[in-house]
PDB file of N, CA and C in Angstrom:
ATOM      1  N   UNK A   1       5.081  22.015  -1.274  1.00  0.00           N
ATOM      2  CA  UNK A   1       5.874  21.445  -2.749  1.00  0.00           C
ATOM      3  C   UNK A   1       4.840  21.133  -3.756  1.00  0.00           C
ATOM      4  N   UNK A   2       5.411  20.920  -4.453  1.00  0.00           N
ATOM      5  CA  UNK A   2       4.663  20.566  -5.985  1.00  0.00           C
ATOM      6  C   UNK A   2       4.071  19.238  -5.905  1.00  0.00           C
ATOM      7  N   UNK A   3       4.611  18.196  -5.345  1.00  0.00           N
ATOM      8  CA  UNK A   3       3.943  16.908  -5.633  1.00  0.00           C
ATOM      9  C   UNK A   3       3.164  16.840  -4.278  1.00  0.00           C
ATOM     10  N   UNK A   4       3.096  17.126  -3.136  1.00  0.00           N
ATOM     11  CA  UNK A   4       1.923  17.889  -2.466  1.00  0.00           C
ATOM     12  C   UNK A   4       0.739  18.341  -3.143  1.00  0.00           C
ATOM     13  N   UNK A   5       1.093  19.268  -3.681  1.00  0.00           N
ATOM     14  CA  UNK A   5      -0.474  19.985  -4.200  1.00  0.00           C
ATOM     15  C   UNK A   5      -1.000  18.966  -5.607  1.00  0.00           C
ATOM     16  N   UNK A   6      -0.166  18.418  -6.453  1.00  0.00           N
ATOM     17  CA  UNK A   6      -0.550  17.354  -7.373  1.00  0.00           C
ATOM     18  C   UNK A   6      -1.648  16.404  -6.746  1.00  0.00           C
ATOM     19  N   UNK A   7      -0.961  15.863  -5.639  1.00  0.00           N
ATOM     20  CA  UNK A   7      -1.830  14.860  -4.818  1.00  0.00           C
ATOM     21  C   UNK A   7      -2.997  14.808  -4.176  1.00  0.00           C
ATOM     22  N   UNK A   8      -2.849  16.135  -3.783  1.00  0.00           N
ATOM     23  CA  UNK A   8      -4.448  17.058  -3.162  1.00  0.00           C
ATOM     24  C   UNK A   8      -5.125  17.327  -4.173  1.00  0.00           C
ATOM     25  N   UNK A   9      -4.759  17.662  -5.407  1.00  0.00           N
ATOM     26  CA  UNK A   9      -5.684  17.807  -6.226  1.00  0.00           C
ATOM     27  C   UNK A   9      -6.244  16.764  -7.177  1.00  0.00           C
ATOM     28  N   UNK A  10      -5.467  15.731  -7.477  1.00  0.00           N
ATOM     29  CA  UNK A  10      -5.797  14.802  -7.760  1.00  0.00           C
ATOM     30  C   UNK A  10      -7.109  13.835  -6.930  1.00  0.00           C
ATOM     31  N   UNK A  11      -6.887  14.025  -5.498  1.00  0.00           N
ATOM     32  CA  UNK A  11      -7.729  13.284  -4.479  1.00  0.00           C
ATOM     33  C   UNK A  11      -8.897  14.295  -4.538  1.00  0.00           C
ATOM     34  N   UNK A  12      -9.075  15.499  -4.460  1.00  0.00           N
ATOM     35  CA  UNK A  12     -10.291  16.594  -4.437  1.00  0.00           C
ATOM     36  C   UNK A  12     -10.833  16.356  -5.894  1.00  0.00           C
ATOM     37  N   UNK A  13     -10.209  16.025  -6.690  1.00  0.00           N
ATOM     38  CA  UNK A  13     -10.882  15.518  -8.168  1.00  0.00           C
ATOM     39  C   UNK A  13     -11.552  14.594  -8.293  1.00  0.00           C
ATOM     40  N   UNK A  14     -11.610  13.820  -7.466  1.00  0.00           N
ATOM     41  CA  UNK A  14     -12.336  12.388  -7.137  1.00  0.00           C
ATOM     42  C   UNK A  14     -11.609  11.354  -7.844  1.00  0.00           C
ATOM     43  N   UNK A  15     -10.284  11.659  -8.167  1.00  0.00           N
ATOM     44  CA  UNK A  15      -9.398  10.239  -8.809  1.00  0.00           C
ATOM     45  C   UNK A  15      -9.673   9.286  -7.585  1.00  0.00           C
ATOM     46  N   UNK A  16      -9.888   7.610  -7.654  1.00  0.00           N
ATOM     47  CA  UNK A  16     -10.349   6.931  -7.129  1.00  0.00           C
ATOM     48  C   UNK A  16      -8.711   6.013  -6.664  1.00  0.00           C
ATOM     49  N   UNK A  17      -7.693   6.379  -7.100  1.00  0.00           N
ATOM     50  CA  UNK A  17      -6.753   5.692  -6.734  1.00  0.00           C
ATOM     51  C   UNK A  17      -5.294   6.510  -7.257  1.00  0.00           C
ATOM     52  N   UNK A  18      -5.054   6.975  -6.247  1.00  0.00           N
ATOM     53  CA  UNK A  18      -3.334   8.084  -6.162  1.00  0.00           C
ATOM     54  C   UNK A  18      -2.674   7.875  -5.361  1.00  0.00           C
ATOM     55  N   UNK A  19      -1.419   7.103  -5.944  1.00  0.00           N
ATOM     56  CA  UNK A  19      -0.438   7.121  -5.166  1.00  0.00           C
ATOM     57  C   UNK A  19       0.661   8.121  -5.239  1.00  0.00           C
ATOM     58  N   UNK A  20       1.107   8.315  -3.675  1.00  0.00           N
ATOM     59  CA  UNK A  20       2.142   8.960  -3.507  1.00  0.00           C
ATOM     60  C   UNK A  20       3.704   8.559  -2.741  1.00  0.00           C
ATOM     61  N   UNK A  21       4.390   8.620  -3.592  1.00  0.00           N
ATOM     62  CA  UNK A  21       6.034   8.073  -3.146  1.00  0.00           C
ATOM     63  C   UNK A  21       7.010   9.137  -2.835  1.00  0.00           C
ATOM     64  N   UNK A  22       7.266   9.122  -2.018  1.00  0.00           N
ATOM     65  CA  UNK A  22       8.514  10.214  -1.709  1.00  0.00           C
ATOM     66  C   UNK A  22       9.372   9.619  -0.348  1.00  0.00           C
ATOM     67  N   UNK A  23      10.278  10.493  -0.776  1.00  0.00           N
ATOM     68  CA  UNK A  23      11.523  10.012   0.270  1.00  0.00           C
ATOM     69  C   UNK A  23      11.401  10.518   2.052  1.00  0.00           C
ATOM     70  N   UNK A  24      12.070   9.823   2.808  1.00  0.00           N
ATOM     71  CA  UNK A  24      11.580  10.205   3.742  1.00  0.00           C
ATOM     72  C   UNK A  24      12.077  11.392   4.205  1.00  0.00           C
ATOM     73  N   UNK A  25      11.253  12.102   4.791  1.00  0.00           N
ATOM     74  CA  UNK A  25      11.281  13.732   5.712  1.00  0.00           C
ATOM     75  C   UNK A  25      10.643  14.565   4.275  1.00  0.00           C
ATOM     76  N   UNK A  26      10.178  14.044   3.298  1.00  0.00           N
ATOM     77  CA  UNK A  26       9.781  15.090   2.116  1.00  0.00           C
ATOM     78  C   UNK A  26       8.344  15.597   2.675  1.00  0.00           C
ATOM     79  N   UNK A  27       7.667  14.960   3.319  1.00  0.00           N
ATOM     80  CA  UNK A  27       6.216  15.677   3.419  1.00  0.00           C
ATOM     81  C   UNK A  27       5.190  14.914   3.043  1.00  0.00           C
ATOM     82  N   UNK A  28       5.226  13.755   3.118  1.00  0.00           N
ATOM     83  CA  UNK A  28       4.047  12.875   2.950  1.00  0.00           C
ATOM     84  C   UNK A  28       2.995  12.582   3.662  1.00  0.00           C
ATOM     85  N   UNK A  29       3.305  12.724   4.978  1.00  0.00           N
ATOM     86  CA  UNK A  29       2.222  13.157   6.055  1.00  0.00           C
ATOM     87  C   UNK A  29       1.107  13.838   5.886  1.00  0.00           C
ATOM     88  N   UNK A  30       1.677  15.122   5.299  1.00  0.00           N
ATOM     89  CA  UNK A  30       0.665  16.360   5.077  1.00  0.00           C
ATOM     90  C   UNK A  30      -0.078  16.041   3.807  1.00  0.00           C
ATOM     91  N   UNK A  31       0.796  15.154   2.759  1.00  0.00           N
ATOM     92  CA  UNK A  31      -0.138  15.083   1.767  1.00  0.00           C
ATOM     93  C   UNK A  31      -1.356  14.326   1.739  1.00  0.00           C
ATOM     94  N   UNK A  32      -1.425  13.148   2.901  1.00  0.00           N
ATOM     95  CA  UNK A  32      -2.790  12.544   2.937  1.00  0.00           C
ATOM     96  C   UNK A  32      -3.249  13.021   4.276  1.00  0.00           C
ATOM     97  N   UNK A  33      -2.906  13.754   4.829  1.00  0.00           N
ATOM     98  CA  UNK A  33      -3.853  14.470   6.156  1.00  0.00           C
ATOM     99  C   UNK A  33      -4.602  15.563   5.415  1.00  0.00           C
ATOM    100  N   UNK A  34      -4.495  16.102   4.634  1.00  0.00           N
ATOM    101  CA  UNK A  34      -5.246  17.422   3.945  1.00  0.00           C
ATOM    102  C   UNK A  34      -6.687  16.802   3.601  1.00  0.00           C
ATOM    103  N   UNK A  35      -6.380  15.607   2.934  1.00  0.00           N
ATOM    104  CA  UNK A  35      -7.539  15.178   1.956  1.00  0.00           C
ATOM    105  C   UNK A  35      -8.657  14.851   3.354  1.00  0.00           C
ATOM    106  N   UNK A  36      -8.200  14.612   4.401  1.00  0.00           N
ATOM    107  CA  UNK A  36      -9.047  13.916   5.531  1.00  0.00           C
ATOM    108  C   UNK A  36      -9.747  15.218   6.080  1.00  0.00           C
ATOM    109  N   UNK A  37      -9.002  16.346   6.084  1.00  0.00           N
ATOM    110  CA  UNK A  37      -9.897  17.627   6.569  1.00  0.00           C
ATOM    111  C   UNK A  37     -10.887  18.344   5.423  1.00  0.00           C
ATOM    112  N   UNK A  38     -10.265  18.077   4.343  1.00  0.00           N
ATOM    113  CA  UNK A  38     -11.318  18.481   3.264  1.00  0.00           C
ATOM    114  C   UNK A  38     -12.749  17.530   2.471  1.00  0.00           C
ATOM    115  N   UNK A  39     -12.656  16.348   3.419  1.00  0.00           N
ATOM    116  CA  UNK A  39     -13.396  15.466   3.059  1.00  0.00           C
ATOM    117  C   UNK A  39     -13.680  14.336   4.331  1.00  0.00           C
ATOM    118  N   UNK A  40     -14.125  14.992   5.220  1.00  0.00           N
ATOM    119  CA  UNK A  40     -13.993  14.131   6.628  1.00  0.00           C
ATOM    120  C   UNK A  40     -14.759  12.832   6.610  1.00  0.00           C
ATOM    121  N   UNK A  41     -16.263  12.778   5.826  1.00  0.00           N
ATOM    122  CA  UNK A  41     -16.402  11.621   5.552  1.00  0.00           C
ATOM    123  C   UNK A  41     -16.030  10.344   4.825  1.00  0.00           C
ATOM    124  N   UNK A  42     -15.502  10.791   4.365  1.00  0.00           N
ATOM    125  CA  UNK A  42     -14.521   9.973   3.071  1.00  0.00           C
ATOM    126  C   UNK A  42     -13.389   8.922   4.100  1.00  0.00           C
ATOM    127  N   UNK A  43     -13.169   7.877   3.248  1.00  0.00           N
ATOM    128  CA  UNK A  43     -12.411   6.995   3.443  1.00  0.00           C
ATOM    129  C   UNK A  43     -10.688   7.310   2.861  1.00  0.00           C
ATOM    130  N   UNK A  44      -9.832   6.837   3.501  1.00  0.00           N
ATOM    131  CA  UNK A  44      -8.330   7.236   3.142  1.00  0.00           C
ATOM    132  C   UNK A  44      -7.679   5.778   3.651  1.00  0.00           C
ATOM    133  N   UNK A  45      -6.904   4.956   2.792  1.00  0.00           N
ATOM    134  CA  UNK A  45      -6.044   3.779   3.164  1.00  0.00           C
ATOM    135  C   UNK A  45      -4.728   4.532   3.073  1.00  0.00           C
ATOM    136  N   UNK A  46      -4.177   3.964   4.090  1.00  0.00           N
ATOM    137  CA  UNK A  46      -2.806   4.855   4.006  1.00  0.00           C
ATOM    138  C   UNK A  46      -1.800   3.324   4.362  1.00  0.00           C
ATOM    139  N   UNK A  47      -0.822   2.911   3.702  1.00  0.00           N
ATOM    140  CA  UNK A  47      -0.164   1.402   4.099  1.00  0.00           C
ATOM    141  C   UNK A  47       1.310   2.389   4.818  1.00  0.00           C
ATOM    142  N   UNK A  48       1.787   1.849   5.767  1.00  0.00           N
ATOM    143  CA  UNK A  48       2.974   1.935   6.447  1.00  0.00           C
ATOM    144  C   UNK A  48       3.574   0.965   6.845  1.00  0.00           C
ATOM    145  N   UNK A  49       5.180   1.133   6.128  1.00  0.00           N
ATOM    146  CA  UNK A  49       5.701  -0.169   6.376  1.00  0.00           C
ATOM    147  C   UNK A  49       6.248  -0.208   8.000  1.00  0.00           C
ATOM    148  N   UNK A  50       6.106   0.755   8.823  1.00  0.00           N
ATOM    149  CA  UNK A  50       6.312   0.468  10.177  1.00  0.00           C
ATOM    150  C   UNK A  50       5.185   0.676  10.873  1.00  0.00           C
ATOM    151  N   UNK A  51       4.811  -0.357  11.819  1.00  0.00           N
ATOM    152  CA  UNK A  51       3.632  -0.223  12.678  1.00  0.00           C
ATOM    153  C   UNK A  51       3.763   0.913  13.346  1.00  0.00           C
ATOM    154  N   UNK A  52       4.955   1.102  14.366  1.00  0.00           N
ATOM    155  CA  UNK A  52       5.133   2.551  15.286  1.00  0.00           C
ATOM    156  C   UNK A  52       4.729   3.638  14.664  1.00  0.00           C
ATOM    157  N   UNK A  53       5.034   4.022  13.056  1.00  0.00           N
ATOM    158  CA  UNK A  53       4.644   5.198  12.387  1.00  0.00           C
ATOM    159  C   UNK A  53       3.005   4.845  12.314  1.00  0.00           C
ATOM    160  N   UNK A  54       2.758   3.769  12.040  1.00  0.00           N
ATOM    161  CA  UNK A  54       0.900   3.625  11.775  1.00  0.00           C
ATOM    162  C   UNK A  54       0.389   4.250  13.258  1.00  0.00           C
ATOM    163  N   UNK A  55       0.558   3.649  13.879  1.00  0.00           N
ATOM    164  CA  UNK A  55      -0.106   3.776  15.335  1.00  0.00           C
ATOM    165  C   UNK A  55      -0.085   5.048  15.781  1.00  0.00           C
ATOM    166  N   UNK A  56       1.265   6.180  15.592  1.00  0.00           N
ATOM    167  CA  UNK A  56       1.597   7.165  15.611  1.00  0.00           C
ATOM    168  C   UNK A  56       0.716   8.494  15.063  1.00  0.00           C
ATOM    169  N   UNK A  57       0.443   7.614  13.680  1.00  0.00           N
ATOM    170  CA  UNK A  57      -0.363   8.561  13.017  1.00  0.00           C
ATOM    171  C   UNK A  57      -1.964   8.167  13.565  1.00  0.00           C
ATOM    172  N   UNK A  58      -1.996   7.391  13.967  1.00  0.00           N
ATOM    173  CA  UNK A  58      -3.842   7.144  13.982  1.00  0.00           C
ATOM    174  C   UNK A  58      -4.109   7.921  15.402  1.00  0.00           C
ATOM    175  N   UNK A  59      -2.760   7.699  16.389  1.00  0.00           N
ATOM    176  CA  UNK A  59      -3.058   8.410  17.581  1.00  0.00           C
ATOM    177  C   UNK A  59      -3.292   9.758  17.354  1.00  0.00           C
ATOM    178  N   UNK A  60      -2.677  10.524  16.747  1.00  0.00           N
ATOM    179  CA  UNK A  60      -2.758  11.739  16.137  1.00  0.00           C
ATOM    180  C   UNK A  60      -3.856  12.357  15.604  1.00  0.00           C
ATOM    181  N   UNK A  61      -4.222  11.480  14.682  1.00  0.00           N
ATOM    182  CA  UNK A  61      -5.358  12.050  14.063  1.00  0.00           C
ATOM    183  C   UNK A  61      -7.034  11.838  15.159  1.00  0.00           C
ATOM    184  N   UNK A  62      -6.610  10.847  15.760  1.00  0.00           N
ATOM    185  CA  UNK A  62      -8.035  10.664  16.837  1.00  0.00           C
ATOM    186  C   UNK A  62      -7.783  12.127  17.660  1.00  0.00           C
ATOM    187  N   UNK A  63      -6.592  12.207  18.123  1.00  0.00           N
ATOM    188  CA  UNK A  63      -6.426  13.754  19.058  1.00  0.00           C
ATOM    189  C   UNK A  63      -7.429  14.587  18.238  1.00  0.00           C
ATOM    190  N   UNK A  64      -7.352  15.110  17.295  1.00  0.00           N
ATOM    191  CA  UNK A  64      -8.208  16.042  16.657  1.00  0.00           C
ATOM    192  C   UNK A  64      -9.071  15.520  16.217  1.00  0.00           C
ATOM    193  N   UNK A  65      -9.931  14.635  16.397  1.00  0.00           N
ATOM    194  CA  UNK A  65     -11.207  14.257  15.959  1.00  0.00           C
ATOM    195  C   UNK A  65     -11.437  13.546  14.896  1.00  0.00           C
ATOM    196  N   UNK A  66     -10.481  12.947  14.160  1.00  0.00           N
ATOM    197  CA  UNK A  66     -10.595  12.522  12.740  1.00  0.00           C
ATOM    198  C   UNK A  66     -10.226  10.658  13.191  1.00  0.00           C
ATOM    199  N   UNK A  67     -11.121   9.783  12.899  1.00  0.00           N
ATOM    200  CA  UNK A  67     -11.181   8.617  13.272  1.00  0.00           C
ATOM    201  C   UNK A  67     -10.032   8.050  12.349  1.00  0.00           C
ATOM    202  N   UNK A  68      -9.659   6.847  12.925  1.00  0.00           N
ATOM    203  CA  UNK A  68      -8.465   6.380  12.587  1.00  0.00           C
ATOM    204  C   UNK A  68      -8.519   5.143  13.372  1.00  0.00           C
ATOM    205  N   UNK A  69      -7.547   4.142  12.369  1.00  0.00           N
ATOM    206  CA  UNK A  69      -7.072   2.824  13.382  1.00  0.00           C
ATOM    207  C   UNK A  69      -5.918   2.366  12.430  1.00  0.00           C
TER     208      UNK A  69
END
């Protein structure tokens, strides 16, 4: 999706503050996981209103070798 590409480009260009807001099921997860693969030594803060979803993402990232809490 275009919004995912725009988000990735902004992050990879070094913009410090980037906000991604999209509806349920639109692909936000992919939007914030790609920069983790491109910059494994970087820090990415993702705010999730659902504890269960945040825990699920952290578990999934840890399974592929990306440190997450």
